[in-house]
Amino acid sequence: MGALSRRELAALVDEATVDTYDEHEQVSGLFAAIEENLSVPFSTLVLGVEVTVRKVDLARDGRIVALCTRGGFRQTIGLLDLPLPDPAPDGAEWVAAYRYYWAQ
């Protein structure tokens, strides 16, 4: 996936958050788009260690997180902090849209 322009990212955010009324609903809309479109599982490096991203989830605190595993260990990592592999998995444009949403 090549880098998306601000206009393209804004269009994705608009698509995911149409008919939402507050921040909670907007994040829920972005989560639904990510969950529906991001191809999991995929491998990535976290602090130099390879992990497998098994799924994304909406945490109790309202953040979208990735459930990562390595061996018998599990860890959630905020999607804002998760490094994506190169090449990025299908649907990674929705992760970029979520990051764009929070950067505004």
mmCIF file of N, CA, C and O in Angstrom:
data_model
loop_
_atom_site.group_PDB
_atom_site.id
_atom_site.type_symbol
_atom_site.label_atom_id
_atom_site.label_comp_id
_atom_site.label_asym_id
_atom_site.label_seq_id
_atom_site.Cartn_x
_atom_site.Cartn_y
_atom_site.Cartn_z
ATOM 1 N N MET A 1 0.841 -1.171 0.000
ATOM 2 C CA MET A 1 0.000 0.000 0.000
ATOM 3 C C MET A 1 0.884 1.231 0.000
ATOM 4 O O MET A 1 1.762 1.374 0.825
ATOM 5 N N GLY A 2 0.653 2.116 -0.945
ATOM 6 C CA GLY A 2 1.376 3.368 -0.968
ATOM 7 C C GLY A 2 0.764 4.337 0.035
ATOM 8 O O GLY A 2 -0.337 4.127 0.537
ATOM 9 N N ALA A 3 1.506 5.383 0.313
ATOM 10 C CA ALA A 3 0.994 6.383 1.251
ATOM 11 C C ALA A 3 -0.224 7.071 0.654
ATOM 12 O O ALA A 3 -0.227 7.459 -0.513
ATOM 13 N N LEU A 4 -1.250 7.204 1.455
ATOM 14 C CA LEU A 4 -2.469 7.864 1.014
ATOM 15 C C LEU A 4 -2.365 9.357 1.292
ATOM 16 O O LEU A 4 -1.738 9.786 2.261
ATOM 17 N N SER A 5 -3.007 10.134 0.451
ATOM 18 C CA SER A 5 -3.020 11.582 0.649
ATOM 19 C C SER A 5 -3.961 11.925 1.808
ATOM 20 O O SER A 5 -4.804 11.115 2.206
ATOM 21 N N ARG A 6 -3.839 13.138 2.291
ATOM 22 C CA ARG A 6 -4.731 13.597 3.359
ATOM 23 C C ARG A 6 -6.185 13.557 2.894
ATOM 24 O O ARG A 6 -7.081 13.207 3.655
ATOM 25 N N ARG A 7 -6.403 13.892 1.659
ATOM 26 C CA ARG A 7 -7.756 13.880 1.094
ATOM 27 C C ARG A 7 -8.312 12.451 1.090
ATOM 28 O O ARG A 7 -9.477 12.238 1.433
ATOM 29 N N GLU A 8 -7.499 11.478 0.689
ATOM 30 C CA GLU A 8 -7.938 10.084 0.671
ATOM 31 C C GLU A 8 -8.215 9.573 2.084
ATOM 32 O O GLU A 8 -9.199 8.873 2.320
ATOM 33 N N LEU A 9 -7.343 9.933 3.029
ATOM 34 C CA LEU A 9 -7.552 9.517 4.420
ATOM 35 C C LEU A 9 -8.823 10.149 4.987
ATOM 36 O O LEU A 9 -9.610 9.479 5.662
ATOM 37 N N ALA A 10 -9.021 11.431 4.699
ATOM 38 C CA ALA A 10 -10.230 12.120 5.180
ATOM 39 C C ALA A 10 -11.482 11.472 4.589
ATOM 40 O O ALA A 10 -12.496 11.327 5.284
ATOM 41 N N ALA A 11 -11.418 11.038 3.337
ATOM 42 C CA ALA A 11 -12.569 10.382 2.706
ATOM 43 C C ALA A 11 -12.868 9.048 3.385
ATOM 44 O O ALA A 11 -14.042 8.701 3.590
ATOM 45 N N LEU A 12 -11.835 8.298 3.761
ATOM 46 C CA LEU A 12 -12.046 7.042 4.487
ATOM 47 C C LEU A 12 -12.675 7.306 5.851
ATOM 48 O O LEU A 12 -13.607 6.603 6.260
ATOM 49 N N VAL A 13 -12.166 8.309 6.555
ATOM 50 C CA VAL A 13 -12.734 8.659 7.864
ATOM 51 C C VAL A 13 -14.199 9.056 7.696
ATOM 52 O O VAL A 13 -15.062 8.602 8.459
ATOM 53 N N ASP A 14 -14.475 9.862 6.698
ATOM 54 C CA ASP A 14 -15.867 10.275 6.447
ATOM 55 C C ASP A 14 -16.757 9.070 6.163
ATOM 56 O O ASP A 14 -17.884 8.987 6.655
ATOM 57 N N GLU A 15 -16.241 8.135 5.383
ATOM 58 C CA GLU A 15 -17.013 6.930 5.054
ATOM 59 C C GLU A 15 -17.334 6.110 6.307
ATOM 60 O O GLU A 15 -18.447 5.622 6.481
ATOM 61 N N ALA A 16 -16.345 5.978 7.190
ATOM 62 C CA ALA A 16 -16.526 5.156 8.392
ATOM 63 C C ALA A 16 -17.357 5.853 9.467
ATOM 64 O O ALA A 16 -17.938 5.180 10.321
ATOM 65 N N THR A 17 -17.403 7.165 9.426
ATOM 66 C CA THR A 17 -18.061 7.891 10.516
ATOM 67 C C THR A 17 -19.355 8.589 10.084
ATOM 68 O O THR A 17 -19.900 9.386 10.851
ATOM 69 N N VAL A 18 -19.831 8.276 8.909
ATOM 70 C CA VAL A 18 -21.076 8.881 8.445
ATOM 71 C C VAL A 18 -22.197 8.524 9.430
ATOM 72 O O VAL A 18 -22.238 7.424 9.964
ATOM 73 N N ASP A 19 -23.042 9.466 9.713
ATOM 74 C CA ASP A 19 -24.179 9.270 10.627
ATOM 75 C C ASP A 19 -23.764 8.980 12.066
ATOM 76 O O ASP A 19 -24.502 8.322 12.803
ATOM 77 N N THR A 20 -22.590 9.442 12.478
ATOM 78 C CA THR A 20 -22.189 9.301 13.876
ATOM 79 C C THR A 20 -22.349 10.657 14.556
ATOM 80 O O THR A 20 -22.295 11.700 13.903
ATOM 81 N N TYR A 21 -22.531 10.625 15.880
ATOM 82 C CA TYR A 21 -22.839 11.854 16.598
ATOM 83 C C TYR A 21 -21.760 12.308 17.576
ATOM 84 O O TYR A 21 -21.732 13.466 17.947
ATOM 85 N N ASP A 22 -20.924 11.389 18.007
ATOM 86 C CA ASP A 22 -19.890 11.784 18.961
ATOM 87 C C ASP A 22 -18.638 10.953 18.727
ATOM 88 O O ASP A 22 -18.603 10.072 17.864
ATOM 89 N N GLU A 23 -17.596 11.256 19.500
ATOM 90 C CA GLU A 23 -16.307 10.582 19.340
ATOM 91 C C GLU A 23 -16.423 9.069 19.528
ATOM 92 O O GLU A 23 -15.813 8.294 18.788
ATOM 93 N N HIS A 24 -17.209 8.631 20.509
ATOM 94 C CA HIS A 24 -17.378 7.196 20.759
ATOM 95 C C HIS A 24 -17.950 6.495 19.527
ATOM 96 O O HIS A 24 -17.453 5.436 19.117
ATOM 97 N N GLU A 25 -18.971 7.077 18.928
ATOM 98 C CA GLU A 25 -19.570 6.479 17.738
ATOM 99 C C GLU A 25 -18.616 6.542 16.547
ATOM 100 O O GLU A 25 -18.587 5.624 15.722
ATOM 101 N N GLN A 26 -17.824 7.596 16.461
ATOM 102 C CA GLN A 26 -16.859 7.707 15.369
ATOM 103 C C GLN A 26 -15.799 6.614 15.472
ATOM 104 O O GLN A 26 -15.471 5.962 14.478
ATOM 105 N N VAL A 27 -15.274 6.406 16.680
ATOM 106 C CA VAL A 27 -14.282 5.344 16.870
ATOM 107 C C VAL A 27 -14.909 3.980 16.598
ATOM 108 O O VAL A 27 -14.280 3.111 15.985
ATOM 109 N N SER A 28 -16.151 3.793 17.009
ATOM 110 C CA SER A 28 -16.839 2.533 16.724
ATOM 111 C C SER A 28 -16.986 2.308 15.224
ATOM 112 O O SER A 28 -16.828 1.179 14.735
ATOM 113 N N GLY A 29 -17.269 3.368 14.480
ATOM 114 C CA GLY A 29 -17.362 3.257 13.027
ATOM 115 C C GLY A 29 -16.030 2.910 12.394
ATOM 116 O O GLY A 29 -15.956 2.067 11.489
ATOM 117 N N LEU A 30 -14.965 3.530 12.882
ATOM 118 C CA LEU A 30 -13.636 3.204 12.373
ATOM 119 C C LEU A 30 -13.251 1.777 12.738
ATOM 120 O O LEU A 30 -12.670 1.052 11.922
ATOM 121 N N PHE A 31 -13.584 1.357 13.960
ATOM 122 C CA PHE A 31 -13.311 -0.019 14.364
ATOM 123 C C PHE A 31 -14.021 -1.003 13.446
ATOM 124 O O PHE A 31 -13.424 -1.989 12.992
ATOM 125 N N ALA A 32 -15.284 -0.755 13.149
ATOM 126 C CA ALA A 32 -16.039 -1.656 12.279
ATOM 127 C C ALA A 32 -15.375 -1.755 10.904
ATOM 128 O O ALA A 32 -15.269 -2.847 10.333
ATOM 129 N N ALA A 33 -14.917 -0.623 10.372
ATOM 130 C CA ALA A 33 -14.257 -0.623 9.066
ATOM 131 C C ALA A 33 -12.942 -1.400 9.117
ATOM 132 O O ALA A 33 -12.625 -2.171 8.204
ATOM 133 N N ILE A 34 -12.179 -1.215 10.196
ATOM 134 C CA ILE A 34 -10.910 -1.927 10.335
ATOM 135 C C ILE A 34 -11.165 -3.420 10.491
ATOM 136 O O ILE A 34 -10.536 -4.247 9.817
ATOM 137 N N GLU A 35 -12.080 -3.769 11.379
ATOM 138 C CA GLU A 35 -12.377 -5.179 11.623
ATOM 139 C C GLU A 35 -12.856 -5.872 10.352
ATOM 140 O O GLU A 35 -12.511 -7.024 10.092
ATOM 141 N N GLU A 36 -13.625 -5.174 9.562
ATOM 142 C CA GLU A 36 -14.192 -5.750 8.339
ATOM 143 C C GLU A 36 -13.162 -5.874 7.214
ATOM 144 O O GLU A 36 -13.250 -6.781 6.395
ATOM 145 N N ASN A 37 -12.189 -4.964 7.171
ATOM 146 C CA ASN A 37 -11.298 -4.883 6.011
ATOM 147 C C ASN A 37 -9.853 -5.310 6.240
ATOM 148 O O ASN A 37 -9.168 -5.643 5.270
ATOM 149 N N LEU A 38 -9.365 -5.277 7.473
ATOM 150 C CA LEU A 38 -7.962 -5.603 7.719
ATOM 151 C C LEU A 38 -7.760 -7.113 7.696
ATOM 152 O O LEU A 38 -8.411 -7.852 8.440
ATOM 153 N N SER A 39 -6.877 -7.567 6.848
ATOM 154 C CA SER A 39 -6.589 -9.003 6.726
ATOM 155 C C SER A 39 -5.706 -9.454 7.883
ATOM 156 O O SER A 39 -4.553 -9.021 8.000
ATOM 157 N N VAL A 40 -6.266 -10.279 8.734
ATOM 158 C CA VAL A 40 -5.525 -10.876 9.835
ATOM 159 C C VAL A 40 -5.636 -12.392 9.717
ATOM 160 O O VAL A 40 -6.621 -12.881 9.166
ATOM 161 N N PRO A 41 -4.700 -13.143 10.172
ATOM 162 C CA PRO A 41 -3.502 -12.709 10.890
ATOM 163 C C PRO A 41 -2.412 -12.203 9.943
ATOM 164 O O PRO A 41 -2.400 -12.524 8.762
ATOM 165 N N PHE A 42 -1.503 -11.413 10.531
ATOM 166 C CA PHE A 42 -0.289 -11.001 9.824
ATOM 167 C C PHE A 42 0.816 -10.837 10.862
ATOM 168 O O PHE A 42 0.560 -10.689 12.051
ATOM 169 N N SER A 43 2.048 -10.917 10.390
ATOM 170 C CA SER A 43 3.203 -10.778 11.281
ATOM 171 C C SER A 43 3.785 -9.390 11.156
ATOM 172 O O SER A 43 3.756 -8.778 10.089
ATOM 173 N N THR A 44 4.313 -8.902 12.286
ATOM 174 C CA THR A 44 4.997 -7.615 12.309
ATOM 175 C C THR A 44 6.036 -7.649 13.422
ATOM 176 O O THR A 44 6.072 -8.589 14.221
ATOM 177 N N LEU A 45 6.879 -6.642 13.465
ATOM 178 C CA LEU A 45 7.898 -6.550 14.503
ATOM 179 C C LEU A 45 7.486 -5.524 15.546
ATOM 180 O O LEU A 45 7.119 -4.396 15.208
ATOM 181 N N VAL A 46 7.545 -5.927 16.805
ATOM 182 C CA VAL A 46 7.290 -5.030 17.930
ATOM 183 C C VAL A 46 8.533 -5.070 18.803
ATOM 184 O O VAL A 46 8.889 -6.140 19.325
ATOM 185 N N LEU A 47 9.196 -3.944 18.921
ATOM 186 C CA LEU A 47 10.452 -3.854 19.675
ATOM 187 C C LEU A 47 11.453 -4.907 19.218
ATOM 188 O O LEU A 47 12.144 -5.531 20.006
ATOM 189 N N GLY A 48 11.492 -5.125 17.906
ATOM 190 C CA GLY A 48 12.454 -6.049 17.318
ATOM 191 C C GLY A 48 12.083 -7.521 17.418
ATOM 192 O O GLY A 48 12.864 -8.378 17.031
ATOM 193 N N VAL A 49 10.906 -7.815 17.944
ATOM 194 C CA VAL A 49 10.464 -9.195 18.111
ATOM 195 C C VAL A 49 9.277 -9.436 17.183
ATOM 196 O O VAL A 49 8.331 -8.641 17.153
ATOM 197 N N GLU A 50 9.319 -10.543 16.443
ATOM 198 C CA GLU A 50 8.207 -10.852 15.553
ATOM 199 C C GLU A 50 7.012 -11.340 16.345
ATOM 200 O O GLU A 50 7.119 -12.210 17.206
ATOM 201 N N VAL A 51 5.864 -10.739 16.065
ATOM 202 C CA VAL A 51 4.596 -11.136 16.685
ATOM 203 C C VAL A 51 3.579 -11.360 15.575
ATOM 204 O O VAL A 51 3.746 -10.887 14.453
ATOM 205 N N THR A 52 2.519 -12.065 15.917
ATOM 206 C CA THR A 52 1.422 -12.273 14.985
ATOM 207 C C THR A 52 0.219 -11.495 15.491
ATOM 208 O O THR A 52 -0.195 -11.654 16.640
ATOM 209 N N VAL A 53 -0.308 -10.649 14.641
ATOM 210 C CA VAL A 53 -1.538 -9.923 14.956
ATOM 211 C C VAL A 53 -2.689 -10.843 14.587
ATOM 212 O O VAL A 53 -2.866 -11.189 13.425
ATOM 213 N N ARG A 54 -3.446 -11.278 15.596
ATOM 214 C CA ARG A 54 -4.530 -12.236 15.393
ATOM 215 C C ARG A 54 -5.863 -11.564 15.080
ATOM 216 O O ARG A 54 -6.665 -12.083 14.334
ATOM 217 N N LYS A 55 -6.110 -10.410 15.718
ATOM 218 C CA LYS A 55 -7.368 -9.697 15.492
ATOM 219 C C LYS A 55 -7.259 -8.298 16.061
ATOM 220 O O LYS A 55 -6.298 -7.976 16.753
ATOM 221 N N VAL A 56 -8.242 -7.478 15.760
ATOM 222 C CA VAL A 56 -8.351 -6.152 16.359
ATOM 223 C C VAL A 56 -9.577 -6.164 17.251
ATOM 224 O O VAL A 56 -10.502 -6.946 17.062
ATOM 225 N N ASP A 57 -9.542 -5.296 18.258
ATOM 226 C CA ASP A 57 -10.640 -5.242 19.213
ATOM 227 C C ASP A 57 -10.817 -3.808 19.680
ATOM 228 O O ASP A 57 -9.909 -2.979 19.554
ATOM 229 N N LEU A 58 -11.961 -3.535 20.242
ATOM 230 C CA LEU A 58 -12.253 -2.236 20.827
ATOM 231 C C LEU A 58 -12.095 -2.387 22.333
ATOM 232 O O LEU A 58 -12.845 -3.125 22.975
ATOM 233 N N ALA A 59 -11.078 -1.727 22.888
ATOM 234 C CA ALA A 59 -10.784 -1.839 24.312
ATOM 235 C C ALA A 59 -11.808 -1.068 25.133
ATOM 236 O O ALA A 59 -12.517 -0.187 24.623
ATOM 237 N N ARG A 60 -11.884 -1.394 26.395
ATOM 238 C CA ARG A 60 -12.834 -0.718 27.301
ATOM 239 C C ARG A 60 -12.615 0.778 27.377
ATOM 240 O O ARG A 60 -13.542 1.541 27.610
ATOM 241 N N ASP A 61 -11.354 1.198 27.192
ATOM 242 C CA ASP A 61 -11.055 2.630 27.266
ATOM 243 C C ASP A 61 -11.323 3.360 25.951
ATOM 244 O O ASP A 61 -11.029 4.543 25.818
ATOM 245 N N GLY A 62 -11.873 2.640 24.960
ATOM 246 C CA GLY A 62 -12.243 3.269 23.705
ATOM 247 C C GLY A 62 -11.190 3.225 22.614
ATOM 248 O O GLY A 62 -11.438 3.678 21.502
ATOM 249 N N ARG A 63 -10.013 2.675 22.913
ATOM 250 C CA ARG A 63 -8.971 2.565 21.894
ATOM 251 C C ARG A 63 -9.194 1.316 21.056
ATOM 252 O O ARG A 63 -9.722 0.321 21.538
ATOM 253 N N ILE A 64 -8.743 1.384 19.815
ATOM 254 C CA ILE A 64 -8.702 0.183 18.991
ATOM 255 C C ILE A 64 -7.334 -0.444 19.209
ATOM 256 O O ILE A 64 -6.303 0.238 19.127
ATOM 257 N N VAL A 65 -7.337 -1.733 19.529
ATOM 258 C CA VAL A 65 -6.101 -2.439 19.848
ATOM 259 C C VAL A 65 -5.952 -3.666 18.954
ATOM 260 O O VAL A 65 -6.931 -4.198 18.433
ATOM 261 N N ALA A 66 -4.713 -4.109 18.824
ATOM 262 C CA ALA A 66 -4.398 -5.335 18.097
ATOM 263 C C ALA A 66 -4.043 -6.402 19.121
ATOM 264 O O ALA A 66 -3.260 -6.146 20.040
ATOM 265 N N LEU A 67 -4.614 -7.581 18.978
ATOM 266 C CA LEU A 67 -4.260 -8.710 19.826
ATOM 267 C C LEU A 67 -3.079 -9.408 19.168
ATOM 268 O O LEU A 67 -3.212 -9.974 18.076
ATOM 269 N N CYS A 68 -1.922 -9.328 19.819
ATOM 270 C CA CYS A 68 -0.686 -9.890 19.286
ATOM 271 C C CYS A 68 -0.302 -11.125 20.091
ATOM 272 O O CYS A 68 -0.506 -11.167 21.308
ATOM 273 N N THR A 69 0.262 -12.119 19.399
ATOM 274 C CA THR A 69 0.721 -13.332 20.066
ATOM 275 C C THR A 69 2.139 -13.658 19.623
ATOM 276 O O THR A 69 2.562 -13.302 18.525
ATOM 277 N N ARG A 70 2.838 -14.335 20.520
ATOM 278 C CA ARG A 70 4.156 -14.899 20.215
ATOM 279 C C ARG A 70 4.308 -16.085 21.147
ATOM 280 O O ARG A 70 4.291 -15.923 22.376
ATOM 281 N N GLY A 71 4.412 -17.266 20.557
ATOM 282 C CA GLY A 71 4.455 -18.461 21.386
ATOM 283 C C GLY A 71 3.167 -18.538 22.189
ATOM 284 O O GLY A 71 2.083 -18.359 21.669
ATOM 285 N N GLY A 72 3.282 -18.737 23.485
ATOM 286 C CA GLY A 72 2.109 -18.803 24.342
ATOM 287 C C GLY A 72 1.723 -17.468 24.954
ATOM 288 O O GLY A 72 0.842 -17.411 25.810
ATOM 289 N N PHE A 73 2.368 -16.403 24.544
ATOM 290 C CA PHE A 73 2.120 -15.088 25.132
ATOM 291 C C PHE A 73 1.168 -14.274 24.275
ATOM 292 O O PHE A 73 1.188 -14.357 23.055
ATOM 293 N N ARG A 74 0.330 -13.476 24.949
ATOM 294 C CA ARG A 74 -0.624 -12.582 24.286
ATOM 295 C C ARG A 74 -0.450 -11.179 24.852
ATOM 296 O O ARG A 74 -0.241 -11.016 26.051
ATOM 297 N N GLN A 75 -0.578 -10.195 23.985
ATOM 298 C CA GLN A 75 -0.458 -8.798 24.411
ATOM 299 C C GLN A 75 -1.305 -7.942 23.490
ATOM 300 O O GLN A 75 -1.307 -8.153 22.282
ATOM 301 N N THR A 76 -2.031 -6.995 24.054
ATOM 302 C CA THR A 76 -2.723 -6.037 23.201
ATOM 303 C C THR A 76 -1.833 -4.816 23.048
ATOM 304 O O THR A 76 -1.167 -4.382 23.993
ATOM 305 N N ILE A 77 -1.822 -4.280 21.842
ATOM 306 C CA ILE A 77 -1.043 -3.086 21.526
ATOM 307 C C ILE A 77 -1.968 -2.129 20.810
ATOM 308 O O ILE A 77 -2.672 -2.516 19.871
ATOM 309 N N GLY A 78 -1.989 -0.890 21.266
ATOM 310 C CA GLY A 78 -2.817 0.116 20.627
ATOM 311 C C GLY A 78 -2.490 0.235 19.150
ATOM 312 O O GLY A 78 -1.318 0.225 18.762
ATOM 313 N N LEU A 79 -3.506 0.326 18.324
ATOM 314 C CA LEU A 79 -3.297 0.401 16.886
ATOM 315 C C LEU A 79 -2.515 1.648 16.491
ATOM 316 O O LEU A 79 -1.844 1.652 15.465
ATOM 317 N N LEU A 80 -2.585 2.680 17.321
ATOM 318 C CA LEU A 80 -1.799 3.878 17.047
ATOM 319 C C LEU A 80 -0.310 3.605 17.175
ATOM 320 O O LEU A 80 0.502 4.291 16.557
ATOM 321 N N ASP A 81 0.069 2.609 17.989
ATOM 322 C CA ASP A 81 1.466 2.304 18.256
ATOM 323 C C ASP A 81 1.986 1.088 17.508
ATOM 324 O O ASP A 81 3.177 0.796 17.563
ATOM 325 N N LEU A 82 1.115 0.361 16.843
ATOM 326 C CA LEU A 82 1.518 -0.883 16.193
ATOM 327 C C LEU A 82 2.243 -0.605 14.880
ATOM 328 O O LEU A 82 1.673 -0.008 13.970
ATOM 329 N N PRO A 83 3.503 -1.062 14.767
ATOM 330 C CA PRO A 83 4.181 -0.922 13.478
ATOM 331 C C PRO A 83 3.584 -1.917 12.481
ATOM 332 O O PRO A 83 3.358 -3.075 12.819
ATOM 333 N N LEU A 84 3.312 -1.450 11.285
ATOM 334 C CA LEU A 84 2.798 -2.336 10.247
ATOM 335 C C LEU A 84 3.964 -2.881 9.425
ATOM 336 O O LEU A 84 4.958 -2.182 9.218
ATOM 337 N N PRO A 85 3.837 -4.104 8.942
ATOM 338 C CA PRO A 85 4.918 -4.675 8.135
ATOM 339 C C PRO A 85 4.953 -4.045 6.746
ATOM 340 O O PRO A 85 4.012 -3.366 6.327
ATOM 341 N N ASP A 86 6.039 -4.292 6.036
ATOM 342 C CA ASP A 86 6.163 -3.857 4.654
ATOM 343 C C ASP A 86 6.395 -5.096 3.807
ATOM 344 O O ASP A 86 7.415 -5.751 3.998
ATOM 345 N N PRO A 87 5.469 -5.467 2.962
ATOM 346 C CA PRO A 87 4.262 -4.741 2.607
ATOM 347 C C PRO A 87 3.182 -4.882 3.683
ATOM 348 O O PRO A 87 3.126 -5.886 4.408
ATOM 349 N N ALA A 88 2.357 -3.869 3.753
ATOM 350 C CA ALA A 88 1.264 -3.860 4.735
ATOM 351 C C ALA A 88 0.182 -4.848 4.299
ATOM 352 O O ALA A 88 0.015 -5.115 3.114
ATOM 353 N N PRO A 89 -0.559 -5.384 5.262
ATOM 354 C CA PRO A 89 -1.643 -6.310 4.911
ATOM 355 C C PRO A 89 -2.782 -5.585 4.199
ATOM 356 O O PRO A 89 -2.922 -4.360 4.310
ATOM 357 N N ASP A 90 -3.588 -6.345 3.481
ATOM 358 C CA ASP A 90 -4.775 -5.761 2.855
ATOM 359 C C ASP A 90 -5.623 -5.087 3.930
ATOM 360 O O ASP A 90 -5.756 -5.593 5.043
ATOM 361 N N GLY A 91 -6.177 -3.957 3.592
ATOM 362 C CA GLY A 91 -7.025 -3.226 4.525
ATOM 363 C C GLY A 91 -6.271 -2.267 5.431
ATOM 364 O O GLY A 91 -6.875 -1.591 6.258
ATOM 365 N N ALA A 92 -4.952 -2.188 5.285
ATOM 366 C CA ALA A 92 -4.147 -1.310 6.149
ATOM 367 C C ALA A 92 -4.493 0.162 5.958
ATOM 368 O O ALA A 92 -4.191 0.983 6.832
ATOM 369 N N GLU A 93 -5.157 0.489 4.856
ATOM 370 C CA GLU A 93 -5.552 1.888 4.659
ATOM 371 C C GLU A 93 -6.516 2.339 5.745
ATOM 372 O O GLU A 93 -6.565 3.520 6.099
ATOM 373 N N TRP A 94 -7.263 1.404 6.331
ATOM 374 C CA TRP A 94 -8.181 1.754 7.417
ATOM 375 C C TRP A 94 -7.425 2.038 8.706
ATOM 376 O O TRP A 94 -7.845 2.881 9.506
ATOM 377 N N VAL A 95 -6.300 1.372 8.913
ATOM 378 C CA VAL A 95 -5.436 1.694 10.057
ATOM 379 C C VAL A 95 -4.880 3.100 9.867
ATOM 380 O O VAL A 95 -4.863 3.905 10.799
ATOM 381 N N ALA A 96 -4.455 3.406 8.648
ATOM 382 C CA ALA A 96 -3.948 4.749 8.351
ATOM 383 C C ALA A 96 -5.032 5.799 8.568
ATOM 384 O O ALA A 96 -4.759 6.884 9.091
ATOM 385 N N ALA A 97 -6.268 5.480 8.210
ATOM 386 C CA ALA A 97 -7.374 6.419 8.420
ATOM 387 C C ALA A 97 -7.617 6.650 9.905
ATOM 388 O O ALA A 97 -7.861 7.782 10.337
ATOM 389 N N TYR A 98 -7.546 5.585 10.706
ATOM 390 C CA TYR A 98 -7.705 5.707 12.158
ATOM 391 C C TYR A 98 -6.599 6.585 12.732
ATOM 392 O O TYR A 98 -6.856 7.458 13.564
ATOM 393 N N ARG A 99 -5.381 6.415 12.292
ATOM 394 C CA ARG A 99 -4.262 7.239 12.766
ATOM 395 C C ARG A 99 -4.464 8.692 12.339
ATOM 396 O O ARG A 99 -4.177 9.611 13.111
ATOM 397 N N TYR A 100 -4.934 8.880 11.130
ATOM 398 C CA TYR A 100 -5.211 10.237 10.646
ATOM 399 C C TYR A 100 -6.290 10.897 11.508
ATOM 400 O O TYR A 100 -6.172 12.069 11.874
ATOM 401 N N TYR A 101 -7.324 10.147 11.836
ATOM 402 C CA TYR A 101 -8.418 10.647 12.675
ATOM 403 C C TYR A 101 -7.871 11.193 14.000
ATOM 404 O O TYR A 101 -8.265 12.277 14.439
ATOM 405 N N TRP A 102 -6.959 10.464 14.641
ATOM 406 C CA TRP A 102 -6.430 10.889 15.932
ATOM 407 C C TRP A 102 -5.395 11.999 15.803
ATOM 408 O O TRP A 102 -5.142 12.722 16.773
ATOM 409 N N ALA A 103 -4.791 12.139 14.633
ATOM 410 C CA ALA A 103 -3.774 13.180 14.440
ATOM 411 C C ALA A 103 -4.397 14.552 14.202
ATOM 412 O O ALA A 103 -3.716 15.566 14.305
ATOM 413 N N GLN A 104 -5.699 14.569 13.910
ATOM 414 C CA GLN A 104 -6.353 15.857 13.616
ATOM 415 C C GLN A 104 -6.528 16.681 14.861
ATOM 416 O O GLN A 104 -6.795 16.314 15.902
#
